[in-house]
Structure formats: structure tokens, C-alpha cells
PDB file of C-alpha atoms in Angstrom:
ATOM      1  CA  UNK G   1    -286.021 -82.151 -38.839  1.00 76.00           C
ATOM      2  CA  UNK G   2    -287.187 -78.552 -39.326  1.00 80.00           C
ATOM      3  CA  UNK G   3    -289.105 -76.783 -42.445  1.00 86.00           C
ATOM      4  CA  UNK G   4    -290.119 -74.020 -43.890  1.00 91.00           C
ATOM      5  CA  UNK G   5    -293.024 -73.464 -46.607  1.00 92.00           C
ATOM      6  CA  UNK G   6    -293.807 -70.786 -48.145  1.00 93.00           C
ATOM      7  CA  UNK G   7    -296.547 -71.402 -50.588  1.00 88.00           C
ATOM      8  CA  UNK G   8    -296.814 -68.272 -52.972  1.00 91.00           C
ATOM      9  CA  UNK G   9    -293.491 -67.385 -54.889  1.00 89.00           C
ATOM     10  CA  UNK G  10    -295.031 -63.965 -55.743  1.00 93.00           C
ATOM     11  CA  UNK G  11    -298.222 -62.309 -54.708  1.00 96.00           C
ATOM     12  CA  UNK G  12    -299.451 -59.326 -57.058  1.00 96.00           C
ATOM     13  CA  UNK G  13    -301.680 -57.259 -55.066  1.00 97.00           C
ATOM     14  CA  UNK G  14    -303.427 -53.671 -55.821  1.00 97.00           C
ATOM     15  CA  UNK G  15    -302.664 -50.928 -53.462  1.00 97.00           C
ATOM     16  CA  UNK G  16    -304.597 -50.575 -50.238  1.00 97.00           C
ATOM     17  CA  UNK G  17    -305.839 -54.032 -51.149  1.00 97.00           C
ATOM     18  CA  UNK G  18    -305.382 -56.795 -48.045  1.00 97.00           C
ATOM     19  CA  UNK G  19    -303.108 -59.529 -48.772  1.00 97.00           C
ATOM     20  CA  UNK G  20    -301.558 -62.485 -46.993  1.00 97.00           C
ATOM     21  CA  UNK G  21    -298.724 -64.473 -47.472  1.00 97.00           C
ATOM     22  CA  UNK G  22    -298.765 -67.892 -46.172  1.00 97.00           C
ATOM     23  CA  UNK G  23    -296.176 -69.669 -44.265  1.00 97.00           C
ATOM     24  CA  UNK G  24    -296.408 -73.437 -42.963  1.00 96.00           C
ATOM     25  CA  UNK G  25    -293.801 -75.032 -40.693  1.00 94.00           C
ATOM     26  CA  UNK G  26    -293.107 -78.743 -40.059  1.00 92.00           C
ATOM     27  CA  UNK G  27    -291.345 -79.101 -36.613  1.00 87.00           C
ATOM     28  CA  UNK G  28    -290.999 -81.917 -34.053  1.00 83.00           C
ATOM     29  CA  UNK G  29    -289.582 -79.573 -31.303  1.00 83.00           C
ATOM     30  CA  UNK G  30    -291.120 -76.194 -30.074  1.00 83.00           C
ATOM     31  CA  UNK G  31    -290.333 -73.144 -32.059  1.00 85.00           C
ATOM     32  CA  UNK G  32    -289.739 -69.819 -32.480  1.00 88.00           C
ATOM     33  CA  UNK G  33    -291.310 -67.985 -35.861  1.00 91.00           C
ATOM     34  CA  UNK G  34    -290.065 -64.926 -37.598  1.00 91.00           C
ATOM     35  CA  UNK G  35    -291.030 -62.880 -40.634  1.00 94.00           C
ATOM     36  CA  UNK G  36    -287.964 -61.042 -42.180  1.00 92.00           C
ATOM     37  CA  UNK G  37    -288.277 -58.278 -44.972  1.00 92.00           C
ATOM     38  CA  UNK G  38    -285.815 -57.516 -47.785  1.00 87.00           C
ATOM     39  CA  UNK G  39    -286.402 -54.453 -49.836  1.00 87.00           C
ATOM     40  CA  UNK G  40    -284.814 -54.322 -53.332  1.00 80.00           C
ATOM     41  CA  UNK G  41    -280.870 -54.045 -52.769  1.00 71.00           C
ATOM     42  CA  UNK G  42    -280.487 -54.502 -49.544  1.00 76.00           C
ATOM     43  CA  UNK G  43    -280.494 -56.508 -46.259  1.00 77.00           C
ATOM     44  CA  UNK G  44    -282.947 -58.544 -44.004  1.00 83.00           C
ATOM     45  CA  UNK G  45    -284.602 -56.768 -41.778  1.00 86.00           C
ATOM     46  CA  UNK G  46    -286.793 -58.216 -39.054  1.00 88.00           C
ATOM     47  CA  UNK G  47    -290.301 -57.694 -39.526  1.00 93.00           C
ATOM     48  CA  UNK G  48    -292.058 -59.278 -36.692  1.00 92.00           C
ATOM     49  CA  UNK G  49    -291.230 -62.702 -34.173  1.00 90.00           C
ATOM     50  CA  UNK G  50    -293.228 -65.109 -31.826  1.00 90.00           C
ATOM     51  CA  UNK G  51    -291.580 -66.419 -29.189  1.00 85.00           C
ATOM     52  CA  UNK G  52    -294.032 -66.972 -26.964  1.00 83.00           C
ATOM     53  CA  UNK G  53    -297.471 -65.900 -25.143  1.00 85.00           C
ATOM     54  CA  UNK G  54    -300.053 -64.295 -27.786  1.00 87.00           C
ATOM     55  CA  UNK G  55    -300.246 -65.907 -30.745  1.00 90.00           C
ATOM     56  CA  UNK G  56    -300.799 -62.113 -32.400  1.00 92.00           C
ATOM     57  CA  UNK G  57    -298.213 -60.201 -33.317  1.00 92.00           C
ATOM     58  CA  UNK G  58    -297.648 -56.888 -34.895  1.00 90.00           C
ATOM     59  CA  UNK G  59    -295.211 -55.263 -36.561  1.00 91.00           C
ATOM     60  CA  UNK G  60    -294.659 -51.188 -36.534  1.00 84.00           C
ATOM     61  CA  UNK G  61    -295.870 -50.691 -40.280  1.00 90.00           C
ATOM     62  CA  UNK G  62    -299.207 -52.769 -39.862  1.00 94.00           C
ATOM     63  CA  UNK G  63    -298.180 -56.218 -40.586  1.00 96.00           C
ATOM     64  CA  UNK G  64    -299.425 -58.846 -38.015  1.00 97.00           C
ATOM     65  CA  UNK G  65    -298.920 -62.619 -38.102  1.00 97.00           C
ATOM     66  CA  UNK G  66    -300.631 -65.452 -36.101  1.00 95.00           C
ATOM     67  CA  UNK G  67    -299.208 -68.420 -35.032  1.00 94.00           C
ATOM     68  CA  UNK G  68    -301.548 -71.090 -35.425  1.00 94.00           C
ATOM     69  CA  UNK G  69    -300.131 -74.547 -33.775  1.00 91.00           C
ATOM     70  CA  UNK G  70    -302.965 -76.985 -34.889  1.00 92.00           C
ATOM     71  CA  UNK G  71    -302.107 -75.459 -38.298  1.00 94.00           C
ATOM     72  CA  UNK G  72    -298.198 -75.543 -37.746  1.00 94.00           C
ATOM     73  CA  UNK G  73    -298.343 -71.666 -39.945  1.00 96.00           C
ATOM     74  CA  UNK G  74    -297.682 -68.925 -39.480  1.00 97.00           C
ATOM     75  CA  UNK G  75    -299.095 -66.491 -42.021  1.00 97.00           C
ATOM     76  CA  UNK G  76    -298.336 -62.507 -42.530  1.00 97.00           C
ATOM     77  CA  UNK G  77    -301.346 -60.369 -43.217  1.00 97.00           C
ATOM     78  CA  UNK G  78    -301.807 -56.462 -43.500  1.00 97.00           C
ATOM     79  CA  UNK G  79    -305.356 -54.999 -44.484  1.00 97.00           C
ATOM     80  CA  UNK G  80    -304.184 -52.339 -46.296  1.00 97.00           C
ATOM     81  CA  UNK G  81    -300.627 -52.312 -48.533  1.00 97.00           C
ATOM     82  CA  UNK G  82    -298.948 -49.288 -50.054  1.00 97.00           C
ATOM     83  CA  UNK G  83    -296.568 -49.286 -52.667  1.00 96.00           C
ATOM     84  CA  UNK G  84    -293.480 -48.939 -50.231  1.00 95.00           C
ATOM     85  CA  UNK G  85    -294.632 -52.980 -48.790  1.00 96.00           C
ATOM     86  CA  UNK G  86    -292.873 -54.262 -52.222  1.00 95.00           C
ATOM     87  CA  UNK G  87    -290.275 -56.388 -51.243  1.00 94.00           C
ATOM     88  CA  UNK G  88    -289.234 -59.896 -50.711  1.00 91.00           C
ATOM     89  CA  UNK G  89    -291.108 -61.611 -47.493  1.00 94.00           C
ATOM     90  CA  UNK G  90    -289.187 -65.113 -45.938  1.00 92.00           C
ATOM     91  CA  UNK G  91    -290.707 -66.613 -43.010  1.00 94.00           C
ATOM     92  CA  UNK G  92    -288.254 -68.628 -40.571  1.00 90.00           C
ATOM     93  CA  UNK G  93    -288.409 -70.756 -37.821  1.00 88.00           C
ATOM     94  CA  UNK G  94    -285.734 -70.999 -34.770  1.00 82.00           C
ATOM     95  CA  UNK G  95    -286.309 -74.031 -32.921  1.00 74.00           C
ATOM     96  CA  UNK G  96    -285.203 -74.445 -29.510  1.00 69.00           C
ATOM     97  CA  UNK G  97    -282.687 -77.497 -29.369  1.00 65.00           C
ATOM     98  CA  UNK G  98    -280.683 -76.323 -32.793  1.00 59.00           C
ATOM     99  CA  UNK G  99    -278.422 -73.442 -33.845  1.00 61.00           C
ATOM    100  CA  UNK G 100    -279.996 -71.992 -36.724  1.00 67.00           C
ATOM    101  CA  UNK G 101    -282.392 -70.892 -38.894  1.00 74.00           C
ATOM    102  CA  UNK G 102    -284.673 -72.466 -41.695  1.00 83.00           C
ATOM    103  CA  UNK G 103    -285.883 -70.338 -44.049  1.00 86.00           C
ATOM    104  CA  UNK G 104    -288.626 -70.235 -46.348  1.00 88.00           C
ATOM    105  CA  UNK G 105    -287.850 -69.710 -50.103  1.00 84.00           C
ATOM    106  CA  UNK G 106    -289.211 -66.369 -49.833  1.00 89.00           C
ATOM    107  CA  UNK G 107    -292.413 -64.737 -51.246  1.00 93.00           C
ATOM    108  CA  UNK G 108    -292.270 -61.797 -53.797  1.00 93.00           C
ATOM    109  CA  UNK G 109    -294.884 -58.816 -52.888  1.00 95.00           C
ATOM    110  CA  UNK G 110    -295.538 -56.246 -55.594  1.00 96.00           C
ATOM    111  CA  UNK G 111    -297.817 -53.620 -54.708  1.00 96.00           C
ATOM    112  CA  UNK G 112    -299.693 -52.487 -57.755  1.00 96.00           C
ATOM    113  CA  UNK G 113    -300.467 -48.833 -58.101  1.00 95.00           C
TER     114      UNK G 113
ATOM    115  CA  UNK U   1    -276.328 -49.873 -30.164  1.00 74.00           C
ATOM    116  CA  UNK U   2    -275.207 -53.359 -31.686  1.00 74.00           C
ATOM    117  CA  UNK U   3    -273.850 -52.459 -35.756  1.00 85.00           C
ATOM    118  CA  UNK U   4    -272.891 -55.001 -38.294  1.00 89.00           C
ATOM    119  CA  UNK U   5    -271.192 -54.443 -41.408  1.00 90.00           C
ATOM    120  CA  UNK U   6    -270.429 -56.237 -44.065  1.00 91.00           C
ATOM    121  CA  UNK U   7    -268.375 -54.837 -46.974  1.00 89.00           C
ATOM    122  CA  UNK U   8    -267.979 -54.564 -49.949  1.00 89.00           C
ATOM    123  CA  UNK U   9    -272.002 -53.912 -51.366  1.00 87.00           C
ATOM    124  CA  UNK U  10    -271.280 -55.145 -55.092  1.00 90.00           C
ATOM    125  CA  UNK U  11    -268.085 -57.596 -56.253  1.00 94.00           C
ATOM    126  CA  UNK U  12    -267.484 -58.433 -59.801  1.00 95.00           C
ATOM    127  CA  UNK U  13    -265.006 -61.302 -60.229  1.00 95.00           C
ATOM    128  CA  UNK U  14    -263.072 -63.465 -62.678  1.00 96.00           C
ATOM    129  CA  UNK U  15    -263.567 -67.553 -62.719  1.00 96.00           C
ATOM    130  CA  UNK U  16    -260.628 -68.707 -60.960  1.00 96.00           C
ATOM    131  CA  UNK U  17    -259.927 -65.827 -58.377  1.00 96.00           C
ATOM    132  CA  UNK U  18    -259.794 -65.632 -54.904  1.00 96.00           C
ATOM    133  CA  UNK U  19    -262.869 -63.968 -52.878  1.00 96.00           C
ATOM    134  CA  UNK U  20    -262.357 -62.110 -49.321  1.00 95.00           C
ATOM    135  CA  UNK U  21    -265.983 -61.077 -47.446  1.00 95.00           C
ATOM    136  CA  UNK U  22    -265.714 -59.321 -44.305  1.00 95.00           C
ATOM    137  CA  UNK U  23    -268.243 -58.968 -41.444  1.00 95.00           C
ATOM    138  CA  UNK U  24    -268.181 -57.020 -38.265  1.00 95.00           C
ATOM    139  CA  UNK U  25    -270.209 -56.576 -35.676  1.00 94.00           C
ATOM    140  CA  UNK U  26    -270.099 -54.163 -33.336  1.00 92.00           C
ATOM    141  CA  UNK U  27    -271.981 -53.877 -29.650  1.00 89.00           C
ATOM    142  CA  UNK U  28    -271.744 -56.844 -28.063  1.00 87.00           C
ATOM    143  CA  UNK U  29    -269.909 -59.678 -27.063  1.00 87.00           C
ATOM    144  CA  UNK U  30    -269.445 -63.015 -28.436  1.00 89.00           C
ATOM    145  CA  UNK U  31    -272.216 -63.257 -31.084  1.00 90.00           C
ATOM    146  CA  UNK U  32    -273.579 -66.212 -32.597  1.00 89.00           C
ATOM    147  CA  UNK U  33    -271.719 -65.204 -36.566  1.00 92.00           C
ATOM    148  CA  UNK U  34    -273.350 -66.935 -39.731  1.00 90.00           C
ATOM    149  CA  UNK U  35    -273.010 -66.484 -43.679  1.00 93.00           C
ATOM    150  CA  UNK U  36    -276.029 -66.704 -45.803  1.00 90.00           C
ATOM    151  CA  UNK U  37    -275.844 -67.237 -49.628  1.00 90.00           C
ATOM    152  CA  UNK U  38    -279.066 -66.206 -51.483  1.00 82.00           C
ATOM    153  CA  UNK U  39    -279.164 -67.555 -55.286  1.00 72.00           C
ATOM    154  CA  UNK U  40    -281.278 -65.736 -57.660  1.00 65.00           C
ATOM    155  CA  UNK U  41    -284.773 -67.090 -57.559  1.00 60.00           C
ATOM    156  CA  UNK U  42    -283.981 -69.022 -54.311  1.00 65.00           C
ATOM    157  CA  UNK U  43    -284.063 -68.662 -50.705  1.00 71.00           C
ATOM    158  CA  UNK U  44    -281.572 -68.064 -47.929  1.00 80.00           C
ATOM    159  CA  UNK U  45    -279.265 -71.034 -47.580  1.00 83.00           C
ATOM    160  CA  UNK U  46    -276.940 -70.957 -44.305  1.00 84.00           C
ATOM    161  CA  UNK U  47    -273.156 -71.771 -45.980  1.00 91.00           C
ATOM    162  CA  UNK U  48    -271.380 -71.353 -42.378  1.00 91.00           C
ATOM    163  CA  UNK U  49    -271.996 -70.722 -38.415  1.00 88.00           C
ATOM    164  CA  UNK U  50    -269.347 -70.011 -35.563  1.00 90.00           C
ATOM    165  CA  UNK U  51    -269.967 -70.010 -31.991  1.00 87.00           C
ATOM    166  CA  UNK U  52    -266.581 -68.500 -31.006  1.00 89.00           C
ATOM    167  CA  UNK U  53    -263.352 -67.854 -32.025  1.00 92.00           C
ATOM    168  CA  UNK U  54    -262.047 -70.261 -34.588  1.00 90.00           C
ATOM    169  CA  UNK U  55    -265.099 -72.398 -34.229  1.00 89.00           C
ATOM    170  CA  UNK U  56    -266.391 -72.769 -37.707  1.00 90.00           C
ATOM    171  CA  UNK U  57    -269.565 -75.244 -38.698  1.00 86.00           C
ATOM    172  CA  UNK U  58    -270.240 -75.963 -42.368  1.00 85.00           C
ATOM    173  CA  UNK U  59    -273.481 -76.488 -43.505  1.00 78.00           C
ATOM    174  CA  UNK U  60    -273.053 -77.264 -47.443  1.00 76.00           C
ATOM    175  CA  UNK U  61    -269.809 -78.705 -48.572  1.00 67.00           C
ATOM    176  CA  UNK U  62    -268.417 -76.194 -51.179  1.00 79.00           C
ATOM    177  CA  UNK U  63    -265.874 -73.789 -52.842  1.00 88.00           C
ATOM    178  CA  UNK U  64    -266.049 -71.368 -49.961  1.00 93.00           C
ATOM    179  CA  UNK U  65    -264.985 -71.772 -46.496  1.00 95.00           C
ATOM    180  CA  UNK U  66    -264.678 -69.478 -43.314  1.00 96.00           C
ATOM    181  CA  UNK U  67    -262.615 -67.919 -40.631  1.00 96.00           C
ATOM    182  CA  UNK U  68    -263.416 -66.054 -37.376  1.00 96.00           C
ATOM    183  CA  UNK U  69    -259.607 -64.707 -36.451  1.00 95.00           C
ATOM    184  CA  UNK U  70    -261.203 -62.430 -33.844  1.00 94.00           C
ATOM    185  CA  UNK U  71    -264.313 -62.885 -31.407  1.00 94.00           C
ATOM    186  CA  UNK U  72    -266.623 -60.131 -34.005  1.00 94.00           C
ATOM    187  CA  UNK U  73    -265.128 -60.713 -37.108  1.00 95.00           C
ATOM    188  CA  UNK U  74    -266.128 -63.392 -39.761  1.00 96.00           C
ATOM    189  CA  UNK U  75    -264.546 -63.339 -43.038  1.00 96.00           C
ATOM    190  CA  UNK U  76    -265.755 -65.769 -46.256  1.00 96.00           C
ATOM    191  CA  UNK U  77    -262.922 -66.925 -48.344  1.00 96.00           C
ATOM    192  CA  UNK U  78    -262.412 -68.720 -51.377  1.00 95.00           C
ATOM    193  CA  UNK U  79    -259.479 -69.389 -52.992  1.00 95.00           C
ATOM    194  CA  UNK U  80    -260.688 -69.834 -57.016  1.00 95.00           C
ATOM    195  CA  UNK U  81    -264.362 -68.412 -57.320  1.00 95.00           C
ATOM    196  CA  UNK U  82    -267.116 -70.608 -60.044  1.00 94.00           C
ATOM    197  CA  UNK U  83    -269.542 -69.366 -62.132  1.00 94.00           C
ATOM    198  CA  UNK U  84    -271.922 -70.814 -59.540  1.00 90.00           C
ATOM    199  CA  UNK U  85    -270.704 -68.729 -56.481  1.00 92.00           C
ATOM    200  CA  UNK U  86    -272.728 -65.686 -57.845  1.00 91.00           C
ATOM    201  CA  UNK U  87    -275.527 -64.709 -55.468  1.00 89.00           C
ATOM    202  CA  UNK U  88    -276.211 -62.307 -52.401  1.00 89.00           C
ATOM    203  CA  UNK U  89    -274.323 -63.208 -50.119  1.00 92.00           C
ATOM    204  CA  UNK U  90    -275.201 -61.793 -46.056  1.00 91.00           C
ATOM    205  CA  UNK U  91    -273.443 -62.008 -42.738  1.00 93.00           C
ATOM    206  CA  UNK U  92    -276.083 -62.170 -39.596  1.00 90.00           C
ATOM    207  CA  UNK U  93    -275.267 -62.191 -35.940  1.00 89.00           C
ATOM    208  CA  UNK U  94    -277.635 -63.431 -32.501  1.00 85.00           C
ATOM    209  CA  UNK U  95    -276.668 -63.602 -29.188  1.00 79.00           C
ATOM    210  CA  UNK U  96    -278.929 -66.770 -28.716  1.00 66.00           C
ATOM    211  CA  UNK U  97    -282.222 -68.204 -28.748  1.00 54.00           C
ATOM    212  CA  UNK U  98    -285.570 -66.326 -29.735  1.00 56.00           C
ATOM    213  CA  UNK U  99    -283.740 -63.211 -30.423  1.00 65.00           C
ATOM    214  CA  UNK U 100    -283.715 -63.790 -34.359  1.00 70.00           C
ATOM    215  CA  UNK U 101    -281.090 -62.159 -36.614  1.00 78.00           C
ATOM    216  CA  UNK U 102    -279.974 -59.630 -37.346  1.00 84.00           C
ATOM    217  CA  UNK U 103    -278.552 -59.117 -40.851  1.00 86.00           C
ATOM    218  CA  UNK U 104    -275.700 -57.345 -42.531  1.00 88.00           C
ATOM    219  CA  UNK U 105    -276.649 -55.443 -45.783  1.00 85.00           C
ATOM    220  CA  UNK U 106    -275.563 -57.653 -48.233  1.00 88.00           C
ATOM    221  CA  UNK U 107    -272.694 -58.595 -50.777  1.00 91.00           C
ATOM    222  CA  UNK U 108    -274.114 -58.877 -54.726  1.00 89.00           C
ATOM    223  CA  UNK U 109    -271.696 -61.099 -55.796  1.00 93.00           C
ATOM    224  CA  UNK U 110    -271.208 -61.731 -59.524  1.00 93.00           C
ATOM    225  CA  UNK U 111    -268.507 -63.968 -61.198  1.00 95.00           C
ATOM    226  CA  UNK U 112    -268.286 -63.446 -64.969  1.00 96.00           C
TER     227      UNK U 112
END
């Protein structure tokens, strides 16, 4: 069976601050990992995925994520955050012998001016 | 360009009537089709997935259920809404492994 934890519910951080937001998977199969973003009123976007090869990956707005096996997580960092990061953050995980997703329950950013 | 859409944005409903979600996705050819329900406070709980025409998996047993008449249409239906069906609901398509998601914009769903 497949999981998804997200340890922080919500994460209060100052602007320009760095933050993380953790993400631990539990997985007997290989797997892929995604971070997906939801801004107030709206959809899921995809923030960033690792499928294979580096374990660093970026997005285009300065979020990066490693995947750390011998840690099953999978955390989402950025160094600096500005007030338009403020949004609801799930972490997934894909694995490669099912047909869909787990998510996390999600972890609330707010970017404090 | 692939396109999804999923209509309408906000839905206010009575206990005890019928509910009609459409997705569509346009761009490409049969898609993996699935219907997320997020409850307030919660996270994303898949409610159905279809691999192909009339080929409907559920993954929680409840008041809703779903139909895929046509290869890029997916439609959530039920036929006397509950207090409890209130949430965000979001249609999401793939075309297979390690590609991830990609998400509709979302139906606010409130029954009052």
C-alpha cells in the first residue's frame, strides 16, 4: 500500500523568509513524486515532479524539492517566499504498478508581510 | 495544446436534488479521466477513475457515481445530493505514468 504524509497542516512564514514543507512517503514499489499548488479559488497546478535521474528538482518560481530514498520524503523548499507563494501545497506520489494518485492532506502556506 | 474544463465554478444546491458535473478535455486522445472531491480542511480524495469509454472504477462507495458517454468527457452525477456532498470538487486527466495530472479548475460545491 501507498502513503502520503504531510506533516505541517499550515506553515506561517515572514516574507523573504526560507521555509520548507515536509512530505514523507511510505511505498513498497518504486515511485514517482509530485508537488501540486492550489492558489485560493482555483485548481491544481503542478509545481514540480521526480521521475527519475537527479534527485533535485526545480520548479520555474524557485521552489526545489529533493527526493531522498533512505528518507522515503520528499520535501519542498524555497529560500526566499513572497506574498504571491500563499497557497495550499499537497505532495503526491504515482507509483508505478497502480493507477492513481495518493495525496497528502495538504499543507497551508501563508506568507506574512 | 491539451485544455480541460470543468464547469460550472460555484453550485448551490437543495438536499435531495440531483447534481450534473461536466469535464472535458481537449488535445489528446484517450486520457486517463478522474474526479477528485476535496472536503474543507481535508485533502484530495479520488471518488472515480476511467480508463476508456464506459469504464468507470469507484474508489469510495457513495451518493455520487460517474459516466464517460464519450472518449473526453466525464460527467459526476447524483441523483439526491446530502449535506455531506459539499466540497471542491476537480476533474484531472494523464495520459499515463510519470506524467502527473493535470487538473480542471474546480467545482465549489455547496448543498444547503
Amino acid at each position: 500500500a501507498q502513503s502520503v504524509t504531510q506533516l505541517d497542516s499550515q506553515v506561517p512564514v515572514f516574507e523573504e523568509a526560507p521555509v520548507e514543507l515536509r512530505c514523507n512517503y511510505s511505498s513498497s514499489v518504486s515511485v514517482y513524486l509530485f508537488w501540486y499548488v492550489q492558489y485560493p479559488n482555483q485548481g491544481l497546478q503542478l509545481l514540480l515532479k521526480y521521475l527519475s535521474g537527479s534527485t533535485l528538482v526545480e520548479s520555474i518560481n524557485g521552489f526545489e524539492a529533493e527526493f531522498n530514498k533512505s528518507q522515503t520524503s520528499f520535501h519542498l523548499r524555497k529560500p526566499s517566499v513572497h506574498i504571491s507563494d500563499t497557497a495550499e501545497y499537497f505532495c503526491a506520489l504515482l507509483s508505478n504498478t497502480g493507477n492513481q494518485f495518493y495525496f497528502g492532506t495538504g499543507t497551508s502556506l501563508t506568507v506574512i508581510p | 495544446s491539451q485544455t480541460i474544463h470543468q464547469w460550472p465554478a460555484t453550485l448551490v444546491q437543495p438536499v435531495g436534488s440531483p447534481l450534473s458535473l461536466e469535464c472535458t478535455v481537449e488535445g489528446t486522445s484517450n486520457p486517463n479521466l478522474y474526479w477528485y472531491r476535496q472536503a474543507a480542511g481535508r485533502g484530495l480524495q479520488l471518488l472515480f477513475y476511467s480508463v476508456g469509454i464506459g469504464q468507470i472504477s469507484s474508489e469510495v462507495p457513495q451518493n455520487l457515481s460517474a459516466s464517460r458517454p464519450q472518449d473526453r468527457q466525464f460527467i459526476l452525477s447524483s441523483k439526491k445530493l446530502l449535506l455531506s456532498d459539499s466540497g471542491f470538487y476537480l476533474c484531472a486527466w494523464s495520459v499515463g505514468w510519470g506524467y502527473g495530472y493535470t487538473f480542471g479548475s474546480g467545482t465549489r460545491l455547496t448543498v444547503v
